[in-house]
Amino acid sequence: MQAEENLGMVMIFTLVTAVQEKLNEIVDAMKNRREEEKLRKEKEAEEAEKVAFQGTVVTIENFLAWKAKFDLEMAEFRRKKQKEEEQAGKPKLTGKQLFERDHNLDTSDIQFLEDGGNNVEVDESLFQDIEDLDLDEDGPTFDPLEMDSD
């Protein structure tokens, strides 16, 4: 188009300038498309991340369904664990499990104290010959402050 307008004139400079402007327009358009595509991808990634963090809205129905499933999984887990313990030999129960299985343990400590568990008998004969012990009073003495100086 520019060549037809300048037919018969010295037109090299005019044609080169026109081509240069057109190339600049094309390059700018390509840069704009790339930038728009980059922004679009970033926006999509951001929206996908928001969806991932948003999760599922908890309703009573959703919770009850999850709870039922969770309870089944936990019951199965307990059965497997108990089966493994039984196969391994005599199961070793925790204190909580002992109290849950044998309700007599709830009152056993109280029964012990009521039956005379508070009475502590001291055999004084063990302390009668304390003067006979060889306690070296001239020997080294223990000083806790000297231990910290290391």
Coordinates of C-alpha atoms in Angstrom, one line a residue:
M1 CA 0.0 0.0 0.0
Q2 CA 2.8 2.4 0.9
A3 CA 4.6 1.5 -2.3
E4 CA 1.6 2.3 -4.5
E5 CA 1.3 5.7 -2.8
N6 CA 4.9 6.6 -3.4
L7 CA 5.2 5.3 -7.0
G8 CA 7.7 7.2 -9.0
M9 CA 9.4 8.9 -6.0
V10 CA 12.5 8.1 -4.0
M11 CA 10.9 5.7 -1.6
I12 CA 13.4 3.4 0.1
F13 CA 13.4 5.4 3.3
T14 CA 9.6 5.6 3.4
L15 CA 9.2 1.9 2.7
V16 CA 11.8 0.9 5.3
T17 CA 10.1 3.1 7.9
A18 CA 6.7 1.7 7.1
V19 CA 8.0 -1.9 7.3
Q20 CA 9.7 -1.1 10.6
E21 CA 6.5 0.4 12.1
K22 CA 4.5 -2.6 11.0
L23 CA 7.1 -5.0 12.5
N24 CA 7.0 -3.0 15.8
E25 CA 3.2 -3.3 15.8
I26 CA 3.4 -7.1 15.2
V27 CA 6.0 -7.5 18.0
D28 CA 3.9 -5.5 20.4
A29 CA 0.8 -7.5 19.6
M30 CA 2.8 -10.7 20.2
K31 CA 4.1 -9.4 23.6
N32 CA 0.6 -8.4 24.6
R33 CA -0.8 -11.8 23.7
R34 CA 2.0 -13.5 25.7
E35 CA 1.4 -11.2 28.7
E36 CA -2.3 -11.8 28.6
E37 CA -1.8 -15.5 28.3
K38 CA 0.6 -15.4 31.3
L39 CA -1.9 -13.4 33.4
R40 CA -4.7 -15.8 32.4
K41 CA -2.7 -18.8 33.5
E42 CA -1.7 -17.1 36.8
K43 CA -5.4 -16.3 37.4
E44 CA -6.5 -19.9 36.7
A45 CA -3.8 -21.2 39.0
E46 CA -4.9 -18.8 41.7
E47 CA -8.5 -19.8 41.3
A48 CA -7.6 -23.5 41.4
E49 CA -5.6 -22.9 44.6
K50 CA -8.6 -21.1 46.1
V51 CA -10.8 -24.0 45.3
A52 CA -8.3 -26.5 46.8
F53 CA -8.2 -24.5 50.1
Q54 CA -12.0 -23.9 50.2
G55 CA -12.8 -27.5 50.5
T56 CA -16.3 -28.9 51.1
V57 CA -18.9 -27.1 53.0
V58 CA -19.8 -29.1 56.1
T59 CA -23.5 -29.8 56.6
I60 CA -25.1 -32.1 59.1
E61 CA -25.7 -34.7 56.4
N62 CA -22.0 -34.6 55.2
F63 CA -20.8 -34.8 58.8
L64 CA -23.0 -37.7 59.7
A65 CA -21.9 -39.6 56.6
W66 CA -18.3 -38.9 57.3
K67 CA -18.7 -39.8 61.0
A68 CA -20.3 -43.2 60.1
K69 CA -17.5 -44.0 57.7
F70 CA -14.9 -42.9 60.2
D71 CA -16.4 -45.0 63.0
L72 CA -16.4 -48.1 60.7
E73 CA -12.8 -47.5 59.8
M74 CA -11.8 -47.1 63.5
A75 CA -13.7 -50.2 64.5
E76 CA -11.9 -52.2 61.7
F77 CA -8.6 -50.7 62.9
R78 CA -9.3 -51.8 66.5
R79 CA -10.3 -55.3 65.4
K80 CA -7.1 -55.6 63.4
K81 CA -5.0 -54.3 66.3
Q82 CA -6.7 -56.6 68.8
K83 CA -6.3 -59.6 66.4
E84 CA -2.6 -58.8 66.0
E85 CA -2.1 -58.6 69.8
E86 CA -3.9 -61.9 70.3
Q87 CA -1.7 -63.6 67.7
A88 CA 1.4 -62.1 69.3
G89 CA 0.6 -63.8 72.5
K90 CA -0.8 -62.5 75.7
P91 CA -2.2 -59.0 75.1
K92 CA -0.7 -56.3 77.3
L93 CA -3.4 -54.0 78.5
T94 CA -3.0 -50.4 79.3
G95 CA -4.2 -49.0 82.6
K96 CA -7.2 -47.4 80.9
Q97 CA -8.1 -50.7 79.3
L98 CA -7.8 -52.5 82.7
F99 CA -10.1 -50.0 84.4
E100 CA -12.6 -50.3 81.5
R101 CA -12.7 -54.1 81.7
D102 CA -12.6 -54.6 85.4
H103 CA -14.8 -52.2 87.3
N104 CA -13.6 -53.6 90.7
L105 CA -10.4 -51.7 90.1
D106 CA -12.3 -48.4 90.5
T107 CA -12.7 -49.0 94.2
S108 CA -9.7 -51.2 95.0
D109 CA -7.5 -48.3 96.1
I110 CA -10.2 -46.9 98.4
Q111 CA -10.7 -50.4 99.8
F112 CA -7.0 -50.7 100.5
L113 CA -6.8 -47.4 102.3
E114 CA -9.9 -48.3 104.4
D115 CA -8.5 -51.7 105.4
G116 CA -5.4 -50.1 106.9
G117 CA -3.2 -49.2 104.0
N118 CA -2.3 -45.9 105.8
N119 CA -0.6 -47.8 108.7
V120 CA 3.1 -47.9 107.9
E121 CA 5.1 -50.0 110.3
V122 CA 8.8 -49.1 110.8
D123 CA 11.2 -51.7 112.0
E124 CA 13.2 -49.6 114.5
S125 CA 15.7 -52.4 115.0
L126 CA 17.3 -51.4 111.7
F127 CA 18.2 -48.1 113.2
Q128 CA 19.5 -49.2 116.6
D129 CA 23.1 -49.7 115.6
I130 CA 23.5 -46.4 113.8
E131 CA 26.3 -45.3 116.3
D132 CA 28.4 -48.3 115.2
L133 CA 28.6 -47.0 111.6
D134 CA 32.0 -45.6 110.6
L135 CA 31.2 -42.1 109.4
D136 CA 34.5 -40.4 108.6
E137 CA 34.0 -36.8 109.6
D138 CA 37.5 -35.8 108.6
G139 CA 37.0 -37.0 105.0
P140 CA 35.9 -34.9 102.0
T141 CA 32.6 -33.2 102.3
F142 CA 30.1 -32.7 99.6
D143 CA 29.9 -29.1 98.3
P144 CA 27.3 -28.7 95.5
L145 CA 28.9 -25.3 94.5
E146 CA 32.1 -27.1 93.6
M147 CA 30.3 -29.2 91.1
D148 CA 29.2 -26.2 89.0
S149 CA 32.8 -25.0 88.6
D150 CA 33.7 -27.6 86.0

